[in-house]
Amino acid sequence: MEFPEPLGDMQELSRELHRVSLLGACGQESPEEEAPELHLHRLLRLREQVKHQRLEVQAVNEASEEISPEALSSEKLSEIAKELLKDIEDVKVSFQNKTMVLQRMQIVNALLSKIQEANGESKLIQEKFTHILMLSSSVMNLQQETRDLEEKMYDIRKKRLVLKEQGSAKMLEIQTMKSNWKANREEMKNEKIKRLHKVLKEEIDSVTVLQNVFQNIILASHVDWAKYPQLKDIVLRLETNASSFV
Amino acid sequence: MATLRPFDKMPMLNAAALLLVGTEESHREQLASAMLKEPKTFEVKIHMAQSLPLPYEREHLRPRFDMVVFLINLHSQFSLSTVLASLTHLDVNFFLGKVCFVAIGGGQVKHCMVDIATVKKLADTHLSTLLFSEFDSEDDVTCTARRLLQMVQICAGLVPGISALYLGSFMNSTLQTDQF
């Protein structure tokens, strides 16, 4: 081959190669012309085709290798079928999600470009946006308030519970005290204590009588007992109510 | 060796082989001549048969078939039954995109002996594409020929990046909402 002039022809050849590689094997070509550059195109195109055909045959070969007798049992096949169905469902769902995300992105992009146009419609959009912002901030504030109120309610409920418990404890105390007192009363019906009680009562009566007598003596005598400390002392001691010792 | 296998033999360089199976000879001739007249960058060899299985005598002379096209004449029940009988002689691996059904004559509903729904169900159960055509006018035949040429090109592996398996999903409508 002749030595081509540097750079000029090389550039042209590389351009041709670039064109061929972009076309792949689907180039439009008329088979009559067999000029040397087109011969190169043809060869490259055929190479691509043969590569692809080889890939296909290889794939079929690999596929046919995998079929083994154990794998053909019906349970295994149904399991495999179920798994494949699940995979299909997963792919469908992910595809739907991706289209949704894509559509959202498209919408947001369109909105942004619309706003940037800064014409009448964009003002409307801006108004809507500010309105949305205001509403969402008020929503957040109200939610915060609800949370506070709920907390307060919770505290109050806790206190009420504590008080209720205390109340019930007190009631229990009262009940036990009452039952104790009743038991005491029952005890007192005991004979011995009855006798003692009788004696005590008699003593208290006599003491009360004596107290009254002395009080009347002192009062009847019209003596100013407040002046004399001894008399004052006696009078005050006479004031004690003996029946409180029952 | 009664069944036709897709990857039995080696492929030819820059060529594709097509097998047309159908009872109506006129349809086959029309389609074949239209396909040969079309400008294309690769060679097409078209073989025709009335039904499968193909006779064993010339087995070694046949090339590797890249695609099998079944022509169903909607005006006759016989063609449908022939096609159904031929389907059993085809290897399972063919149905991964290398089979196509063409239903001819669906426009004149009065003369249709075969129900279109039957043909649709046939194509669906075999996971193959279904084309409808009338072979009345030249344009119709040319159109179908072009479509089949494209499909043959893909099935023969002459389009890098696309394999025959994709044909099923590419040719289905994407608006079937009952699938979602």
Tab-separated table of C-alpha atoms in Angstrom, chain A residues 45-206:
chain	number	residue	atom	x	y	z
A	45	ARG	CA	-20.879	-4.716	8.501
A	46	LEU	CA	-20.647	-8.443	7.909
A	47	ARG	CA	-18.421	-8.743	10.946
A	48	GLU	CA	-21.082	-7.124	13.112
A	49	GLN	CA	-23.733	-9.435	11.710
A	50	VAL	CA	-21.684	-12.538	12.277
A	51	LYS	CA	-20.926	-11.428	15.813
A	52	HIS	CA	-24.602	-11.037	16.520
A	53	GLN	CA	-25.473	-14.404	15.004
A	54	ARG	CA	-22.777	-16.023	17.080
A	55	LEU	CA	-24.246	-14.428	20.179
A	56	GLU	CA	-27.665	-15.827	19.352
A	57	VAL	CA	-26.408	-19.352	18.794
A	58	GLN	CA	-24.381	-19.139	21.977
A	59	ALA	CA	-27.458	-18.074	23.899
A	60	VAL	CA	-29.461	-20.993	22.543
A	61	ASN	CA	-26.663	-23.347	23.442
A	62	GLU	CA	-26.503	-22.090	26.991
A	63	ALA	CA	-30.262	-22.306	27.306
A	64	SER	CA	-30.385	-25.884	26.143
A	65	GLU	CA	-27.623	-26.900	28.556
A	66	GLU	CA	-29.597	-25.957	31.626
A	67	ILE	CA	-32.386	-28.479	31.142
A	68	SER	CA	-31.614	-31.384	33.513
A	69	PRO	CA	-33.993	-34.182	34.589
A	70	GLU	CA	-34.326	-33.097	38.253
A	71	ALA	CA	-35.314	-29.599	37.332
A	72	LEU	CA	-38.259	-30.871	35.301
A	73	SER	CA	-40.324	-32.044	38.296
A	74	SER	CA	-43.662	-30.338	38.419
A	75	GLU	CA	-43.279	-28.837	41.915
A	76	LYS	CA	-39.981	-27.253	41.001
A	77	LEU	CA	-41.497	-25.903	37.803
A	78	SER	CA	-44.449	-24.418	39.627
A	79	GLU	CA	-42.071	-22.866	42.171
A	80	ILE	CA	-39.972	-21.427	39.396
A	81	ALA	CA	-43.113	-20.174	37.678
A	82	LYS	CA	-44.270	-18.491	40.883
A	83	GLU	CA	-40.913	-16.833	41.403
A	84	LEU	CA	-40.877	-15.619	37.829
A	85	LEU	CA	-44.380	-14.231	38.208
A	86	LYS	CA	-43.278	-12.434	41.351
A	87	ASP	CA	-40.316	-11.013	39.487
A	88	ILE	CA	-42.599	-9.843	36.716
A	89	GLU	CA	-44.834	-8.146	39.256
A	90	ASP	CA	-41.830	-6.488	40.895
A	91	VAL	CA	-40.578	-5.228	37.576
A	92	LYS	CA	-44.017	-3.936	36.672
A	93	VAL	CA	-44.312	-2.099	39.981
A	94	SER	CA	-40.862	-0.594	39.704
A	95	PHE	CA	-41.629	0.453	36.142
A	96	GLN	CA	-44.821	2.136	37.274
A	97	ASN	CA	-42.973	3.901	40.069
A	98	LYS	CA	-40.297	5.069	37.709
A	99	THR	CA	-42.809	6.416	35.208
A	100	MET	CA	-44.572	8.189	38.038
A	101	VAL	CA	-41.331	9.739	39.226
A	102	LEU	CA	-40.453	10.695	35.678
A	103	GLN	CA	-43.824	12.308	35.143
A	104	ARG	CA	-43.479	14.191	38.402
A	105	MET	CA	-40.091	15.458	37.359
A	106	GLN	CA	-41.511	16.518	34.025
A	107	ILE	CA	-44.343	18.386	35.692
A	108	VAL	CA	-41.996	20.158	38.077
A	109	ASN	CA	-39.700	21.081	35.214
A	110	ALA	CA	-42.594	22.462	33.197
A	111	LEU	CA	-43.770	24.479	36.198
A	112	LEU	CA	-40.340	25.922	36.788
A	113	SER	CA	-39.926	26.912	33.169
A	114	LYS	CA	-43.387	28.431	33.191
A	115	ILE	CA	-42.570	30.480	36.252
A	116	GLN	CA	-39.352	31.670	34.746
A	117	GLU	CA	-41.253	33.043	31.785
A	118	ALA	CA	-42.617	35.714	34.128
A	119	ASN	CA	-45.848	36.424	32.302
A	120	GLY	CA	-49.463	36.587	33.468
A	121	GLU	CA	-49.850	32.878	33.950
A	122	SER	CA	-46.705	32.631	36.012
A	123	LYS	CA	-48.071	35.267	38.392
A	124	LEU	CA	-51.104	33.098	38.897
A	125	ILE	CA	-48.859	30.131	39.589
A	126	GLN	CA	-46.845	32.170	42.063
A	127	GLU	CA	-49.996	33.268	43.839
A	128	LYS	CA	-51.061	29.663	44.092
A	129	PHE	CA	-47.702	28.696	45.478
A	130	THR	CA	-47.776	31.386	48.167
A	131	HIS	CA	-51.289	30.315	49.060
A	132	ILE	CA	-50.118	26.719	49.330
A	133	LEU	CA	-47.221	27.796	51.537
A	134	MET	CA	-49.488	29.746	53.813
A	135	LEU	CA	-51.915	26.854	54.134
A	136	SER	CA	-49.202	24.339	54.873
A	137	SER	CA	-47.592	26.579	57.508
A	138	SER	CA	-50.953	27.078	59.196
A	139	VAL	CA	-51.525	23.340	59.029
A	140	MET	CA	-48.206	22.776	60.746
A	141	ASN	CA	-49.014	25.310	63.473
A	142	LEU	CA	-52.380	23.745	64.114
A	143	GLN	CA	-50.819	20.335	64.285
A	144	GLN	CA	-48.342	21.631	66.854
A	145	GLU	CA	-51.205	23.060	68.893
A	146	THR	CA	-53.093	19.799	68.771
A	147	ARG	CA	-50.036	18.034	70.024
A	148	ASP	CA	-49.685	20.450	72.947
A	149	LEU	CA	-53.322	20.105	73.883
A	150	GLU	CA	-53.103	16.377	73.735
A	151	GLU	CA	-50.089	16.461	76.031
A	152	LYS	CA	-51.968	18.587	78.520
A	153	MET	CA	-54.881	16.223	78.414
A	154	TYR	CA	-52.520	13.376	79.051
A	155	ASP	CA	-51.018	15.098	82.100
A	156	ILE	CA	-54.445	15.830	83.516
A	157	ARG	CA	-55.479	12.251	83.023
A	158	LYS	CA	-52.381	11.075	84.829
A	159	LYS	CA	-53.119	13.351	87.787
A	160	ARG	CA	-56.693	12.167	87.895
A	161	LEU	CA	-55.509	8.611	88.013
A	162	VAL	CA	-53.125	9.366	90.882
A	163	LEU	CA	-55.847	11.101	92.822
A	164	LYS	CA	-58.232	8.243	92.220
A	165	GLU	CA	-55.699	5.815	93.565
A	166	GLN	CA	-55.140	7.911	96.644
A	167	GLY	CA	-58.881	8.169	97.137
A	168	SER	CA	-59.306	4.458	96.955
A	169	ALA	CA	-56.442	3.970	99.428
A	170	LYS	CA	-58.109	6.359	101.834
A	171	MET	CA	-61.423	4.553	101.450
A	172	LEU	CA	-59.686	1.330	102.205
A	173	GLU	CA	-58.186	2.876	105.353
A	174	ILE	CA	-61.552	4.106	106.476
A	175	GLN	CA	-63.039	0.714	105.924
A	176	THR	CA	-60.361	-1.065	107.911
A	177	MET	CA	-60.667	1.476	110.700
A	178	LYS	CA	-64.415	1.020	110.810
A	179	SER	CA	-64.094	-2.748	110.920
A	180	ASN	CA	-61.482	-2.445	113.674
A	181	TRP	CA	-63.710	-0.172	115.659
A	182	LYS	CA	-66.617	-2.569	115.229
A	183	ALA	CA	-64.367	-5.377	116.394
A	184	ASN	CA	-63.476	-3.291	119.379
A	185	ARG	CA	-67.118	-2.772	120.102
A	186	GLU	CA	-67.613	-6.499	119.832
A	187	GLU	CA	-64.810	-7.023	122.285
A	188	MET	CA	-66.309	-4.641	124.665
A	189	LYS	CA	-69.348	-6.782	124.852
A	190	ASN	CA	-67.062	-9.134	126.607
A	191	GLU	CA	-68.152	-9.738	130.179
A	192	LYS	CA	-65.065	-8.608	132.023
A	193	ILE	CA	-64.845	-5.464	130.136
A	194	LYS	CA	-68.494	-4.924	130.779
A	195	ARG	CA	-67.937	-5.073	134.478
A	196	LEU	CA	-64.973	-2.748	134.293
A	197	HIS	CA	-66.962	-0.452	132.107
A	198	LYS	CA	-69.750	-0.455	134.681
A	199	VAL	CA	-67.369	0.392	137.471
A	200	LEU	CA	-65.762	3.095	135.384
A	201	LYS	CA	-69.105	4.565	134.615
A	202	GLU	CA	-70.064	4.628	138.252
A	203	GLU	CA	-66.805	6.319	139.135
A	204	ILE	CA	-67.268	8.868	136.376
A	205	ASP	CA	-70.798	9.577	137.606
A	206	SER	CA	-69.645	10.088	141.137
